[in-house]
Coordinates of C-alpha atoms in Angstrom, one line a residue:
Chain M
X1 CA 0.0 0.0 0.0
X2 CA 1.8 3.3 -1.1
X3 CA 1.9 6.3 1.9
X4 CA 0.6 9.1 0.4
X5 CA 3.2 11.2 2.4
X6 CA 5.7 9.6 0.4
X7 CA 4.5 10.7 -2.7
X8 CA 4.2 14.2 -1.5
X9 CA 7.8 14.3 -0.6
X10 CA 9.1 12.6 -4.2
X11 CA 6.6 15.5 -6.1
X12 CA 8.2 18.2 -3.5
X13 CA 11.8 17.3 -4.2
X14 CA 11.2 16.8 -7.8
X15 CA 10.0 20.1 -8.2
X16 CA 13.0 21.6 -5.8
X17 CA 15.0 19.9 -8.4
X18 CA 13.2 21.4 -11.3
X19 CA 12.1 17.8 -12.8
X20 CA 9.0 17.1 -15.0
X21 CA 7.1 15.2 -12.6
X22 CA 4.5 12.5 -14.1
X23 CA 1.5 12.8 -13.9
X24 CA 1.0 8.8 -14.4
X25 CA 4.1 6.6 -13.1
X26 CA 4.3 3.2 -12.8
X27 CA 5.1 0.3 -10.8
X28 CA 7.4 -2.8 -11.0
X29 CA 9.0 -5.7 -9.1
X30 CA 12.6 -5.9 -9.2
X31 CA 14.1 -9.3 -8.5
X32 CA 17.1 -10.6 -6.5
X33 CA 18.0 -12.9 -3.8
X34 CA 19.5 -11.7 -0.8
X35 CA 18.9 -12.2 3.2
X36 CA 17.7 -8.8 3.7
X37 CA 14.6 -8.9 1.3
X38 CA 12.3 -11.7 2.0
X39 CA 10.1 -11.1 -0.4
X40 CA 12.7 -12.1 -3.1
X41 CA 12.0 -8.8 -4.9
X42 CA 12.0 -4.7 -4.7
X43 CA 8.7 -3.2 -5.6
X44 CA 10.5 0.2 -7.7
X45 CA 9.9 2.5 -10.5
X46 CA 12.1 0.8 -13.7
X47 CA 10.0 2.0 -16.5
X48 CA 8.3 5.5 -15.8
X49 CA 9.6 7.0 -12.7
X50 CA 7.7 9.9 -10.8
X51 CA 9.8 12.7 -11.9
X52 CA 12.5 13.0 -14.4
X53 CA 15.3 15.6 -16.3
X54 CA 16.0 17.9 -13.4
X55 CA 18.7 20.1 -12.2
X56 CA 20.8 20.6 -9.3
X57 CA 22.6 23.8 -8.8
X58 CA 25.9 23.7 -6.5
X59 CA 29.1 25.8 -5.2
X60 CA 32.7 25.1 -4.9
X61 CA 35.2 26.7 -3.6
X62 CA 38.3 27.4 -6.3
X63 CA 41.3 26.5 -4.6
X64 CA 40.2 26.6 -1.5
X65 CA 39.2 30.3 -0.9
X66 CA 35.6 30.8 0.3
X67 CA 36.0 34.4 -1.3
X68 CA 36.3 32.6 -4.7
X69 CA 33.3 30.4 -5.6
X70 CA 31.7 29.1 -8.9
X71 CA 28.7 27.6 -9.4
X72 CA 28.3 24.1 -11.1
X73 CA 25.2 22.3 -12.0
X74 CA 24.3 18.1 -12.6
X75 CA 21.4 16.9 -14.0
X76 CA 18.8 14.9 -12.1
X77 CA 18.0 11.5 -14.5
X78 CA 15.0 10.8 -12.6
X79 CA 13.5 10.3 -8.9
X80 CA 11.9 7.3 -8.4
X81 CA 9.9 5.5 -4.9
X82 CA 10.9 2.3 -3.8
X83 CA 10.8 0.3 -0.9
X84 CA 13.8 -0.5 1.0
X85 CA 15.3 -3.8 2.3
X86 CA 15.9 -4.8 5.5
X87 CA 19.7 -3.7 7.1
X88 CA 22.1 -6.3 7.3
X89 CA 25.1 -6.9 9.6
X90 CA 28.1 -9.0 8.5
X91 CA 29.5 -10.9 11.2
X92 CA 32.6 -12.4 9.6
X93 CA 33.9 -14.0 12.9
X94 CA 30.7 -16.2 13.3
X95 CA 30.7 -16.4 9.5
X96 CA 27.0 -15.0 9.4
X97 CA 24.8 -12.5 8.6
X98 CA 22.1 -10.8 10.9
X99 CA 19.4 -9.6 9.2
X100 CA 17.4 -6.5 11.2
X101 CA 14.0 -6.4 9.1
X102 CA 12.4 -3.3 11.1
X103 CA 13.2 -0.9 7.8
X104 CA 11.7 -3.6 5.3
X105 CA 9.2 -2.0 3.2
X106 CA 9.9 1.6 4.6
X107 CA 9.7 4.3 1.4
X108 CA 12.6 5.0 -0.5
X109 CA 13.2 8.3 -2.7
X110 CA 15.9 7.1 -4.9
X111 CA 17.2 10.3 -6.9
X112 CA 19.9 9.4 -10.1
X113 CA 22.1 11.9 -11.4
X114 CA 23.6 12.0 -14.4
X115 CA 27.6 12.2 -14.5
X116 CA 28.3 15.5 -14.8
X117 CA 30.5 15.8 -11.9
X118 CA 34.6 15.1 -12.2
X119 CA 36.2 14.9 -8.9
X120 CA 35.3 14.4 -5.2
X121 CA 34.8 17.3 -4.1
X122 CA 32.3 18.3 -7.3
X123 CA 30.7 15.1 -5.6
X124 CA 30.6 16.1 -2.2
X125 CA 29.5 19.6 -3.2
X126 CA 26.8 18.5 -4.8
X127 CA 25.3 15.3 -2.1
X128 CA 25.7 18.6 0.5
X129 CA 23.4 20.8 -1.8
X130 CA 20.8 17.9 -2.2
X131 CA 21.2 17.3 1.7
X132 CA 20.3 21.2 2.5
X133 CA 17.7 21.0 0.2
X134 CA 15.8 17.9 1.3
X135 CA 16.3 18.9 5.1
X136 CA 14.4 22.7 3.6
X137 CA 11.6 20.8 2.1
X138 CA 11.2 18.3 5.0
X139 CA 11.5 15.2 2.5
X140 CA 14.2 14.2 4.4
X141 CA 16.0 14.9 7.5
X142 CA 19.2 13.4 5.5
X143 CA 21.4 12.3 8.3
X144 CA 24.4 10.1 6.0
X145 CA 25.6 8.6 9.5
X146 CA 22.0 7.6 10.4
X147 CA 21.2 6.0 6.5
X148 CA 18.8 8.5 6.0
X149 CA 20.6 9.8 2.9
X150 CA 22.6 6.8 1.1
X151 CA 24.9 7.7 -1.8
X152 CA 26.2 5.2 -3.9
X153 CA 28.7 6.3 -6.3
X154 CA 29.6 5.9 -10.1
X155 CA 32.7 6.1 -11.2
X156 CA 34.4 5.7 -14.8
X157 CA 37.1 7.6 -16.3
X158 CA 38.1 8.1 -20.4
X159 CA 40.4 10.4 -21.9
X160 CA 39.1 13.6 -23.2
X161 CA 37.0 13.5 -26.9
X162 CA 36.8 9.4 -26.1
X163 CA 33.4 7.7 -25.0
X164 CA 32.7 6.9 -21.0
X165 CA 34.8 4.1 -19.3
X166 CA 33.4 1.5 -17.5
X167 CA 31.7 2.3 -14.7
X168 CA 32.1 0.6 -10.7
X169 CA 29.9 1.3 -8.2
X170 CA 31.1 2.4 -4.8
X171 CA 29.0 1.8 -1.6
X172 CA 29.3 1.7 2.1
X173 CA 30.0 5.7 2.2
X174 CA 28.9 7.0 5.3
X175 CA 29.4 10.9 5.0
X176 CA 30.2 13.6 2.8
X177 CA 33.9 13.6 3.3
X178 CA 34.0 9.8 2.8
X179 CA 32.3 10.1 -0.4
X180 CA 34.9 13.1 -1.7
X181 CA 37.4 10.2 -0.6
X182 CA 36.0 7.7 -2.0
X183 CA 35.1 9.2 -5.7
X184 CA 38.9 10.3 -5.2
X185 CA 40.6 6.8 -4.3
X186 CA 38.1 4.9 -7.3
X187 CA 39.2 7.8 -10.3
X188 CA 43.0 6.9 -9.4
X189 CA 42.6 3.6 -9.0
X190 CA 40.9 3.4 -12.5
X191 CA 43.3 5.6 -13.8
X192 CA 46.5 3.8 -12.7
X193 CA 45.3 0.1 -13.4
X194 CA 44.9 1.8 -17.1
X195 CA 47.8 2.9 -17.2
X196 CA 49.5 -0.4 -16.6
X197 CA 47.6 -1.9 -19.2
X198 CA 44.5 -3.6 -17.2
X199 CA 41.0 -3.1 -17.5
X200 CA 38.1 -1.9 -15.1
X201 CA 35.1 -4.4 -14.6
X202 CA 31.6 -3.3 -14.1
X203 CA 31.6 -4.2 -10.2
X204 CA 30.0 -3.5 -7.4
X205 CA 32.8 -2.3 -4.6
X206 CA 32.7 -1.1 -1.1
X207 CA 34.2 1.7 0.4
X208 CA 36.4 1.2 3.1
X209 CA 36.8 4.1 5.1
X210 CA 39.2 2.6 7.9
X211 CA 41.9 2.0 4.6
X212 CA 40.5 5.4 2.4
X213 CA 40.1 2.5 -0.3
X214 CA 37.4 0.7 -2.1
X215 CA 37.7 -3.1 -2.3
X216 CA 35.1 -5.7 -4.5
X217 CA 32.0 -6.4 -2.6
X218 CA 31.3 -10.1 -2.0
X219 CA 28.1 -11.8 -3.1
X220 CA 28.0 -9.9 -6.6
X221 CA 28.2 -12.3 -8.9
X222 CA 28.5 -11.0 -12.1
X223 CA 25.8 -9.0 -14.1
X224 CA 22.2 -9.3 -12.4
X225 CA 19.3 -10.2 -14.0
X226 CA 16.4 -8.4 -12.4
X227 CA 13.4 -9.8 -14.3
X228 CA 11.7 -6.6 -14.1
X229 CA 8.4 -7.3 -14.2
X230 CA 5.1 -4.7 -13.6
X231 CA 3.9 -4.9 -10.1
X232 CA 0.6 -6.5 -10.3
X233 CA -0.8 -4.8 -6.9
X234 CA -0.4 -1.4 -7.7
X235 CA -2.2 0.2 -10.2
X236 CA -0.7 3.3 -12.0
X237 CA 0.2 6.3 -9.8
X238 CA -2.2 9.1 -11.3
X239 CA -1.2 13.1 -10.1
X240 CA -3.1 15.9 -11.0
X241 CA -2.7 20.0 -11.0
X242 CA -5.2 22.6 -10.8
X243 CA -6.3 21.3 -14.6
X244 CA -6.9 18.5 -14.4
X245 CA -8.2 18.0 -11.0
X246 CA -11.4 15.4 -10.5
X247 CA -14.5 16.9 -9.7
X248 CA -15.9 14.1 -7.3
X249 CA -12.7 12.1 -6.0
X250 CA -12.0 11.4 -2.2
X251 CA -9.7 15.1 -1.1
X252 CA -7.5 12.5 0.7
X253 CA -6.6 10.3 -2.3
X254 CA -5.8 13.3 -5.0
X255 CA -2.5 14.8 -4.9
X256 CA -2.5 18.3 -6.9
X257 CA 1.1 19.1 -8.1
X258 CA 0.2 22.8 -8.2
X259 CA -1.0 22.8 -5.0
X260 CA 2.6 21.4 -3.7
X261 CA 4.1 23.9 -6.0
X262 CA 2.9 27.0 -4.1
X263 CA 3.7 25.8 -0.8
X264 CA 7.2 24.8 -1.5
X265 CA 9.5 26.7 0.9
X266 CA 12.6 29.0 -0.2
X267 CA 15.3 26.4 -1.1
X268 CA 18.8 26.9 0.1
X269 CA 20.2 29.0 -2.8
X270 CA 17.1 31.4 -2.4
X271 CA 17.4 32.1 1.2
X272 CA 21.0 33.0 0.2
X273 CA 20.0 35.2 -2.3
X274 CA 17.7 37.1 0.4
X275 CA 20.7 37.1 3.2
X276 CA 23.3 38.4 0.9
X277 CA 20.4 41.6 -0.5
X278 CA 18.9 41.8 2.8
X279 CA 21.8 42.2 5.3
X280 CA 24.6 43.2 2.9
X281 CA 26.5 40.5 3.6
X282 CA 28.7 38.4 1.0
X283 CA 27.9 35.3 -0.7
X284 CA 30.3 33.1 0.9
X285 CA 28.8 34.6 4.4
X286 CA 25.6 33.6 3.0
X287 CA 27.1 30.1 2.4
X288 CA 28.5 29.6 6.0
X289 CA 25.5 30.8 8.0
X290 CA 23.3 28.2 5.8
X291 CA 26.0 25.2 6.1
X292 CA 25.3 25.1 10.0
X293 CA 21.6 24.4 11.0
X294 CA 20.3 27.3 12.9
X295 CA 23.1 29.6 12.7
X296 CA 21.1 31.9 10.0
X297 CA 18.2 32.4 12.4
X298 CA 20.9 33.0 15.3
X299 CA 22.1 35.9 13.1
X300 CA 19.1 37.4 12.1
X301 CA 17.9 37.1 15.7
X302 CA 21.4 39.3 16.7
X303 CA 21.0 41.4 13.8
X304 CA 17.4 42.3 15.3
X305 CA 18.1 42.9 18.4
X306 CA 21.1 45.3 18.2
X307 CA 22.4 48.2 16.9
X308 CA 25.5 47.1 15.3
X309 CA 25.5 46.7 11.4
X310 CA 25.1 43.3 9.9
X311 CA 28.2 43.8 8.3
X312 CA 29.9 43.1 11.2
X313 CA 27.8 40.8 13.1
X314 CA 28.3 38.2 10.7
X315 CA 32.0 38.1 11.7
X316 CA 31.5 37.8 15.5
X317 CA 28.9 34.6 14.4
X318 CA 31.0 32.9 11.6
X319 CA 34.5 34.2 13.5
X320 CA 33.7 34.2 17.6
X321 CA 30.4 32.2 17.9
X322 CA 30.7 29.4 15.5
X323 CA 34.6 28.6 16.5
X324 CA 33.5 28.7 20.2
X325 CA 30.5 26.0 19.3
X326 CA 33.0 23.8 17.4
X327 CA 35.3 23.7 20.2
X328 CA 33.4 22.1 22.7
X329 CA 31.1 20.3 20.1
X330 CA 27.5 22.5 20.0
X331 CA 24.9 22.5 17.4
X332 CA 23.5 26.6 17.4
X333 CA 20.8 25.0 19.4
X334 CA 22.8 23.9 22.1
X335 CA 24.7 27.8 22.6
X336 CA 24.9 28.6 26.2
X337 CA 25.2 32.3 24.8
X338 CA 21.9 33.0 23.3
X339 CA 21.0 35.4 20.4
X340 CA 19.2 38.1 23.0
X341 CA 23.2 37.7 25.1
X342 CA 25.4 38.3 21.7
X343 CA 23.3 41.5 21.0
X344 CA 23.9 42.8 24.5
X345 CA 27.7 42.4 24.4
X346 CA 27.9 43.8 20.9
X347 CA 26.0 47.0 21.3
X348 CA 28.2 48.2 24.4
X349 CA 30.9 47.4 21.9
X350 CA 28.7 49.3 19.5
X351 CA 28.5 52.1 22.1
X352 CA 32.0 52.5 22.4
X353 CA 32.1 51.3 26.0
X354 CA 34.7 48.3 25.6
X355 CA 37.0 47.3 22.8
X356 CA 37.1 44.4 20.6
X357 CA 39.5 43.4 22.4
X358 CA 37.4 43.1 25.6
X359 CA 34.3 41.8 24.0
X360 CA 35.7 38.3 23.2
X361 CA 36.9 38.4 26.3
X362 CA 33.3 38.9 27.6
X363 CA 32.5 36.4 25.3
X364 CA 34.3 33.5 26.3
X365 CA 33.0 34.5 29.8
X366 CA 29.7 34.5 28.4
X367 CA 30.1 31.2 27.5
X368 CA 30.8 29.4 31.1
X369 CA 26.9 30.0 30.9
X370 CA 27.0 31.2 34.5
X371 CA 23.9 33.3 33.6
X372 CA 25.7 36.9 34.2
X373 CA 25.0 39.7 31.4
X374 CA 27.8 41.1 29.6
X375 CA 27.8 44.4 31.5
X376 CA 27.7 42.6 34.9
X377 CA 31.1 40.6 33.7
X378 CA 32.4 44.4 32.5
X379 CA 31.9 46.2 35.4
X380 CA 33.3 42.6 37.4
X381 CA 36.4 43.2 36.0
X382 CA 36.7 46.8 35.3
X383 CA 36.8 46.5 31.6
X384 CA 35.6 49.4 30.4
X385 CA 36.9 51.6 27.7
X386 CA 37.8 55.1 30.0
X387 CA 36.2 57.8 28.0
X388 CA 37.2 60.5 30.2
X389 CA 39.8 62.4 29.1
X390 CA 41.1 63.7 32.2
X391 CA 41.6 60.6 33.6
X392 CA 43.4 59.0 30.8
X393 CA 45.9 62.1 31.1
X394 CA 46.4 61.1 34.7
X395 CA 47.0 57.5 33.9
X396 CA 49.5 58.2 31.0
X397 CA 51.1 60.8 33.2
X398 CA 51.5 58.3 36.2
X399 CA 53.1 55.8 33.2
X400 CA 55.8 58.4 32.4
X401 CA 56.4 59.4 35.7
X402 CA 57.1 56.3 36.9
X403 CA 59.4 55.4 33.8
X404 CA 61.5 58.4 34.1
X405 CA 61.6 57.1 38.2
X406 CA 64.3 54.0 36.8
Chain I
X1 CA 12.6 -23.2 -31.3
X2 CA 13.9 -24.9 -28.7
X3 CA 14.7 -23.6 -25.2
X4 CA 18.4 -23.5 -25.0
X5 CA 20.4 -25.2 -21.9
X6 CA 22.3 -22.1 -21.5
X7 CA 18.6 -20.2 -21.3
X8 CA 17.9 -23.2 -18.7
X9 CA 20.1 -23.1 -16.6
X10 CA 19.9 -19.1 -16.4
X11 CA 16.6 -19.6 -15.2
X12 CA 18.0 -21.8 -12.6
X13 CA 20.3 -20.0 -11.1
X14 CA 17.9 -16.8 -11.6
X15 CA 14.8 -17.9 -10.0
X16 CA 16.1 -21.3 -8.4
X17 CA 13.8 -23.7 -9.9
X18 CA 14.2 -27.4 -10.6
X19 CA 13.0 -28.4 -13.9
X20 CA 13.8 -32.0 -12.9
X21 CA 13.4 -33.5 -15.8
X22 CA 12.9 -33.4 -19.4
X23 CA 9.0 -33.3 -18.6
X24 CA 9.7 -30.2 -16.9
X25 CA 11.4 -28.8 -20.1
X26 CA 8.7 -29.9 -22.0
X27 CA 6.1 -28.2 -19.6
X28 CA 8.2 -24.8 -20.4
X29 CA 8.5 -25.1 -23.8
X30 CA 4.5 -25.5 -24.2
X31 CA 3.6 -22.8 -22.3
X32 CA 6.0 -20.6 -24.5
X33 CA 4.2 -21.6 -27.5
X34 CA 1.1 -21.1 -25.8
X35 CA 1.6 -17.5 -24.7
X36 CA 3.5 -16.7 -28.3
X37 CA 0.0 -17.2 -29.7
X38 CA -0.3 -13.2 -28.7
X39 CA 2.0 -12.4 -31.3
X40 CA -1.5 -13.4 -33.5
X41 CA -2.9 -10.3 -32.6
X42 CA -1.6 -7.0 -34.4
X43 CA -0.9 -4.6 -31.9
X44 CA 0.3 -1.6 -33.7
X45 CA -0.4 1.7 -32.2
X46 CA -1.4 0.2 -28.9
X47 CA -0.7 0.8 -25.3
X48 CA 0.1 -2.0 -23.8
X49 CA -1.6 -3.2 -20.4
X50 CA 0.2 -4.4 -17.8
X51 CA -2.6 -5.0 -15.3
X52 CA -6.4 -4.9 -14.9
X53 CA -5.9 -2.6 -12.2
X54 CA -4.9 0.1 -14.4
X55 CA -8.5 2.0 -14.5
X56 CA -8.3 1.7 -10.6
X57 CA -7.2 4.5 -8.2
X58 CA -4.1 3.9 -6.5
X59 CA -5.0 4.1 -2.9
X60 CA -2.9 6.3 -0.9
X61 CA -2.6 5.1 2.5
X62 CA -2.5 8.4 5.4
X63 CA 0.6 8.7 7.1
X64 CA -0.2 6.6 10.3
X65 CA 1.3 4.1 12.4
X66 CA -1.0 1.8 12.8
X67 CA 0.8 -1.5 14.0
X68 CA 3.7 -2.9 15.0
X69 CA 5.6 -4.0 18.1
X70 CA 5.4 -7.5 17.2
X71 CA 9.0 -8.5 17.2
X72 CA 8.5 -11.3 19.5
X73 CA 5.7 -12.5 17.2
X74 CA 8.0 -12.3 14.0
X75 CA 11.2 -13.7 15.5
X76 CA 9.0 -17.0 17.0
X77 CA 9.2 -17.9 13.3
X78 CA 13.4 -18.0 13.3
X79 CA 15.2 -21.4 13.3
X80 CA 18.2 -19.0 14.3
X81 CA 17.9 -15.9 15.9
X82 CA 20.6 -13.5 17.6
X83 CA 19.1 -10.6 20.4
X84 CA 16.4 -9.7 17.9
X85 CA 18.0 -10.2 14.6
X86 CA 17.3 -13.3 12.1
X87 CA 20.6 -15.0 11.6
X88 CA 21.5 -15.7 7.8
X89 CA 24.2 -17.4 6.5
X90 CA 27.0 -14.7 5.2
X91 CA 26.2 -14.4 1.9
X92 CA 24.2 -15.9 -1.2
X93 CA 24.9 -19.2 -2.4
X94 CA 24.9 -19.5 -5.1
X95 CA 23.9 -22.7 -7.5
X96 CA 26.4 -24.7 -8.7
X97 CA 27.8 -23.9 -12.1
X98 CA 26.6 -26.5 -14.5
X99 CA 29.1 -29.4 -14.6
X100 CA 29.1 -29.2 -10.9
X101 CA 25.7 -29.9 -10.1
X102 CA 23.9 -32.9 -10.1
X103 CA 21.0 -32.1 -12.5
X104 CA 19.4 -33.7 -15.7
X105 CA 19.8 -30.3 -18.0
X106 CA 23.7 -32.2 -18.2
X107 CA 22.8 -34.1 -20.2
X108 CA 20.9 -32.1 -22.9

């Protein structure tokens, strides 16, 4: 029985991802043996997925510098649903397998680029993109360490002008920086057993991230037949939009694409857009504040709340806040210093009354979370900028005097 | 035509069935001929059907859990069974390769 939620999610992301989403898709059951699916087959989309011939835009850094970025895209083939297996666990010491069936049958978005994409990091740049985007549109929470996002990666390599190499896919890549490695360690490894006059099969392999290598999987014997065959309990998947909606049909069984349409949230690259025009801030700003979940809302809450110019709150969050919350291992959420304390501290800095200097000092006080306000720890220990002019005379004075006392 | 051995044993390995014997093969081979009798018809121009369902509405189930914690149930059926996992052997077995197994498409 399909979960209507789950089509809602494959029409959201396909239209995020600017695919031609079908208004009738199909069923079928793919076949293969393997503990984890005890039905013997995977009910998926083989012949006419729910959306198709998308885009996905994406930034990379040139060499490095934030302040340098271009913007690449790769084209979505097609999303399809399908069901997952169950999870298994090798146990190569007991020379078993345990099979945990608890995800069996749970929907699947499965989303296939094209491969427009030439290195690991292009990779990675791209997974972390679709990641942002699917946690925006609530699809998916996309968690790669808790297989709520799987990648499996492509590889082949040619020379320029020839046709595509063979192809190997990669699995078992558990995060983002694993799959730049991994992309990486296959395109050299292709490269070199080339070069010395071998040839690449079409293989499965898994990604070992213990070794930064990728090794043949067991158990894939060869080319599979599926036997792809149309699932016989599921009739066709119909969608409508605001056309070609039916007049009489249950509310709860129609899904109107249109209707999805309007209510899609801003995705990632828009909400950048709006930071960077809004607060004046630049793109690669924009970029950080959206790479670390809550840390945009942090700043606009600052920004709110103080007099200071955006301008230069964004350093004291990307600079001062963020590296203090990486230290000791804090999501934005878990700040001791909240938006409503930052804003304090930086308007007396605003206000002249203590230096730069002294407000990341307040700061890192700030942060022992012993619930005093920055002024309390200023006046604490006398760290306020003298403004009086008279005084400061006196104290330089005092400085010379005492020199010219030696 | 004839069903090939190479086709046979394919199907062997692919869906692990036993053809047995050369009644078996026969049984295939007529029921080949009997569904190639749709190649009568001339189908030009038309959408094929793949299922009688296809007029029907796909029912789109709500978002509810509406069952579950039965592990205890589903594990009772387990010959083998580790905490709550099934226990499989490591990997697929898979058939025999031809001249190794002990079946009567050898001698075709």
């Amino acid at each position: 029985v399909l979960n209507r939620r789950c089509v809602e999610a494959a029409v959201m992301t396909g239209l995020a991802l600017k695919c031609s989403i079908n208004k009738k898709s199909l069923f079928d059951r793919k076949h293969y043996f393997y503990a984890d699916l005890p039905a013997g087959y995977q009910i998926t989309q083989q012949r006419v997925p729910i959306a198709v011939n998308g885009s996905l835009s994406y930034s990379l850094c040139i060499d490095n510098k934030m302040s340098q970025m271009v913007t690449k895209t790769v084209r979505i083939k097609q999303i399809q649903l399908e069901q997952d297996s169950g999870k298994s666990l090798h146990d190569d010491t007991r020379s078993q397998t345990l099979v945990d069936l608890n995800r069996a049958g749970v929907g699947l978005m499965e989303v296939v680029m094209e491969p427009d994409m030439c290195c690991g990091e292009e990779a990675a740049a791209a997974v972390r993109e679709l990641q942002l985007i699917l946690q925006t549109l609530g699809s998916s929470q996309a968690v790669m360490a808790e297989g709520q996002l799987r990648v499996d990666a492509n590889v082949s390599v040619h020379h320029p002008g020839e046709p595509y190499g063979v192809r190997t896919e990669v699995k078992n890549i558990n995060s983002i920086r694993f799959l730049a490695k991994a992309v990486d360690y296959e395109i050299q490894r292709q490269i070199e057993e080339l070069e010395n006059g071998g040839t690449i099969l079409n293989e499965t392999r898994a990604f070992d991230s213990k070794l930064g290598c990728t090794v043949p999987m067991r158990d894939k014997e060869g080319k599979q037949d599926y036997r792809f065959m149309p699932e016989p309990n599921l009739p066709p998947l119909i969608l409508y939009d605001a056309k070609s909606l039916p007049a009489n049909m249950n509310h709860q069984q129609v899904i109107n694409i249109d209707w999805i349409h309007e209510r899609l949230p801003d995705l990632p690259s828009v909400k950048r857009e709006k930071l960077v025009e809004q607060y004046e801030i630049l793109p690669e700003h924009s970029f950080a504040l959206l790479n670390e979940d809550g840390l945009a809302e942090f700043f606009e809450s600052v920004v709110k709340q103080t007099q200071m110019k955006p301008k230069k709150v964004i350093g004291w969050i990307l600079n001062d806040l963020l590296s203090h919350l990486k230290q000791h291992s804090l999501t934005v959420k878990e700040s001791p210093v909240s938006s409503f304390l930052l804003a304090d501290l930086l308007n007396l800095l605003e206000k002249k009354e203590i230096s730069s200097t002294v407000a990341k000092r307040v700061l890192a006080e700030l942060w022992k979370g012993e619930g005093k306000t920055p002024l309390e720890i200023v006046k604490e220990q006398k760290l306020e900028l003298l403004q009086d002019q008279k005084e400061l005379e006196q104290i330089c004075q005092a400085v010379i005097d005492g020199q010219e006392n030696e | 035509q004839k069903v090939s051995v190479e086709v046979l044993d394919h199907l062997e390995h692919l869906a692990l069935v036993d053809f047995r014997d050369s009644e078996g093969v026969e049984r295939l081979q007529k029921a080949i001929q009997f569904a190639d009798q749709l190649h009568e018809v001339n189908t030009d121009g038309v959408e094929p059907m793949d299922s009688v369902l296809e007029d029907r509405c796909l029912y789109l189930r709500e978002d509810d859990v509406t069952e579950g914690n039965c592990s205890k149930d589903l594990l009772e059926n387990a010959r083998e069974k580790v905490e709550e996992y099934f226990v499989a052997p490591p990997g697929n077995i898979p058939l025999p390769k031809l001249e190794e197994r002990d079946t009567f498409l050898q001698g075709s």
